Coordinates of C-alpha atoms and ligand atoms in Angstrom, one line a residue:
M1035 CA -20.2 4.1 -11.2
V1036 CA -20.6 0.6 -9.9
Y1037 CA -18.3 -0.7 -7.0
S1038 CA -18.1 -4.3 -6.0
E1039 CA -19.4 -5.4 -2.6
K1040 CA -15.8 -5.9 -1.4
V1041 CA -14.9 -2.3 -2.3
M1042 CA -18.0 -1.1 -0.4
E1043 CA -17.1 -3.3 2.6
H1044 CA -13.6 -2.1 2.9
F1045 CA -14.6 1.5 2.2
S1046 CA -17.3 1.5 4.9
N1047 CA -15.2 -0.4 7.4
P1048 CA -11.5 -0.1 6.5
H1049 CA -9.0 -2.3 8.3
N1050 CA -5.7 -1.3 9.8
V1051 CA -6.4 2.5 9.9
G1052 CA -4.2 4.6 12.1
E1053 CA -0.5 5.2 12.9
I1054 CA 2.2 3.0 14.5
E1055 CA 4.4 4.8 17.0
N1056 CA 8.1 4.0 16.5
A1057 CA 7.3 2.2 13.2
D1058 CA 10.2 0.4 11.6
G1059 CA 9.3 1.7 8.2
V1060 CA 7.1 4.6 7.1
G1061 CA 6.2 5.4 3.5
E1062 CA 4.3 8.3 2.2
V1063 CA 3.3 8.5 -1.5
G1064 CA 1.1 10.9 -3.5
N1065 CA -1.0 10.3 -6.5
A1066 CA 0.1 12.7 -9.2
K1067 CA -3.3 12.4 -11.0
C1068 CA -5.5 13.5 -8.1
G1069 CA -3.3 14.8 -5.3
D1070 CA -4.4 12.2 -2.9
I1071 CA -1.9 11.0 -0.2
M1072 CA -1.3 7.8 1.6
K1073 CA 1.0 7.1 4.5
M1074 CA 1.9 3.6 5.6
Y1075 CA 3.5 2.4 8.8
L1076 CA 5.2 -1.0 9.3
K1077 CA 6.3 -2.9 12.3
I1078 CA 9.0 -5.4 11.2
D1079 CA 10.3 -8.2 13.2
N1080 CA 13.0 -10.6 11.8
G1081 CA 12.0 -9.7 8.3
V1082 CA 8.3 -10.3 8.9
I1083 CA 5.6 -7.6 8.9
T1084 CA 4.0 -8.0 12.3
D1085 CA 1.8 -4.9 12.1
V1086 CA 0.7 -2.4 9.6
K1087 CA -1.4 0.7 9.7
F1088 CA -2.3 3.4 7.1
K1089 CA -3.8 6.8 6.7
T1090 CA -5.2 7.9 3.5
F1091 CA -6.3 11.4 2.5
G1092 CA -8.0 10.3 -0.6
C1093 CA -11.0 8.9 -2.3
G1094 CA -13.1 5.8 -1.3
A1095 CA -11.3 3.6 -3.8
A1096 CA -7.9 4.5 -2.3
I1097 CA -9.2 3.8 1.2
A1098 CA -10.6 0.4 0.1
T1099 CA -7.4 -0.6 -1.7
S1100 CA -5.2 0.4 1.3
S1101 CA -7.4 -1.5 3.6
I1102 CA -7.2 -4.7 1.6
A1103 CA -3.5 -4.2 0.8
T1104 CA -2.6 -4.0 4.5
D1105 CA -4.6 -7.2 5.2
M1106 CA -2.7 -8.9 2.4
I1107 CA 0.8 -8.0 3.8
K1108 CA 0.2 -8.4 7.5
G1109 CA 2.1 -11.4 8.8
Q1110 CA 4.0 -11.7 5.5
P1111 CA 7.8 -11.7 5.1
L1112 CA 9.1 -8.6 3.3
S1113 CA 9.9 -10.7 0.2
E1114 CA 6.2 -11.6 -0.1
A1115 CA 5.0 -8.1 0.6
L1116 CA 7.2 -6.8 -2.1
K1117 CA 5.4 -8.9 -4.6
L1118 CA 2.2 -7.1 -4.0
T1119 CA 1.0 -5.5 -7.2
N1120 CA -1.8 -3.0 -7.8
K1121 CA -3.3 -5.7 -10.0
A1122 CA -3.4 -8.2 -7.2
V1123 CA -5.0 -5.6 -5.0
V1124 CA -7.7 -4.8 -7.6
E1125 CA -8.4 -8.5 -8.1
A1126 CA -8.7 -9.0 -4.3
L1127 CA -11.4 -6.3 -4.4
D1128 CA -13.2 -8.0 -7.2
G1129 CA -12.3 -5.1 -9.6
L1130 CA -12.5 -1.4 -9.7
P1131 CA -14.1 0.8 -12.3
P1132 CA -11.5 1.8 -14.9
V1133 CA -11.4 5.4 -13.9
K1134 CA -10.5 4.4 -10.4
L1135 CA -7.7 2.0 -11.3
H1136 CA -5.1 4.6 -10.6
C1137 CA -6.2 4.8 -7.0
S1138 CA -5.0 1.2 -6.4
V1139 CA -1.4 2.2 -7.3
L1140 CA -1.1 4.2 -4.2
A1141 CA -1.3 1.1 -2.0
E1142 CA 1.4 -0.8 -3.8
Q1143 CA 3.7 2.3 -3.8
A1144 CA 3.1 3.0 -0.1
V1145 CA 4.1 -0.5 0.8
K1146 CA 7.3 -0.3 -1.2
A1147 CA 8.1 3.2 0.1
A1148 CA 7.7 2.0 3.7
I1149 CA 9.9 -1.1 3.1
A1150 CA 12.5 1.2 1.4
D1151 CA 12.5 3.4 4.5
Y1152 CA 13.0 0.3 6.7
Y1153 CA 16.0 -0.7 4.5
R1154 CA 17.5 2.7 4.7
K1155 CA 17.2 2.9 8.5
N1156 CA 19.1 -0.4 8.6
G1157 CA 21.9 0.6 6.3
M1158 CA 20.6 -1.4 3.3
N1159 CA 20.7 1.5 0.8
D1160 CA 21.2 -0.7 -2.2
E1161 CA 18.1 -2.7 -1.4
A1162 CA 16.2 0.5 -0.8
D1163 CA 17.3 2.1 -4.1
K1164 CA 15.9 -0.9 -6.0
L1165 CA 12.5 -0.2 -4.6
D1166 CA 12.2 3.4 -5.9
V1167 CA 8.8 3.3 -7.5
H1168 CA 8.3 4.8 -10.8
C1169 CA 5.1 5.8 -12.3
D1170 CA 6.0 3.9 -15.5
D1171 CA 5.8 0.7 -13.5
C1172 CA 2.2 1.0 -12.9
E1173 CA -0.3 -0.5 -15.3
C1174 CA -3.1 1.9 -14.7
C1175 CA -2.6 4.6 -17.3
H1176 CA -0.3 3.2 -20.0
Ligands
FES934 FE1 -7.2 10.0 -5.8 FE2 -8.6 7.8 -6.0 S1 -9.1 9.8 -6.9 S2 -6.6 8.1 -5.2

């Protein structure tokens, strides 16, 4: 299997690994295909993601995608972070081998789950419900 240099870089030296105490939003998602789990923590100030950390119990591709996805949403307003797609993450990594595409879906879902948690904590349940991520939305295995 051939990984791009970007994937290897982020896998060997992942950015934003860890936890945030008293995070404003926490999202945990699992990948039904392989059982891997990703947890994402967000610090949100005035609608902007000021800090983000993640923990991934998963494969190298999942670690690389979480690393780059957290880089991509850090400092962004929620509206921009919500536009993050697994496709954009894969492109930013200069591609993933086809059998590893499903791994990139975890990152997108974890971001959405963490933002949904933030909305729920702030009484914005309708907004949160819109973010429920469904497997059908992902482009990896359809
Ligand atoms: Fe599980 Fe990659 S094999 S996320």
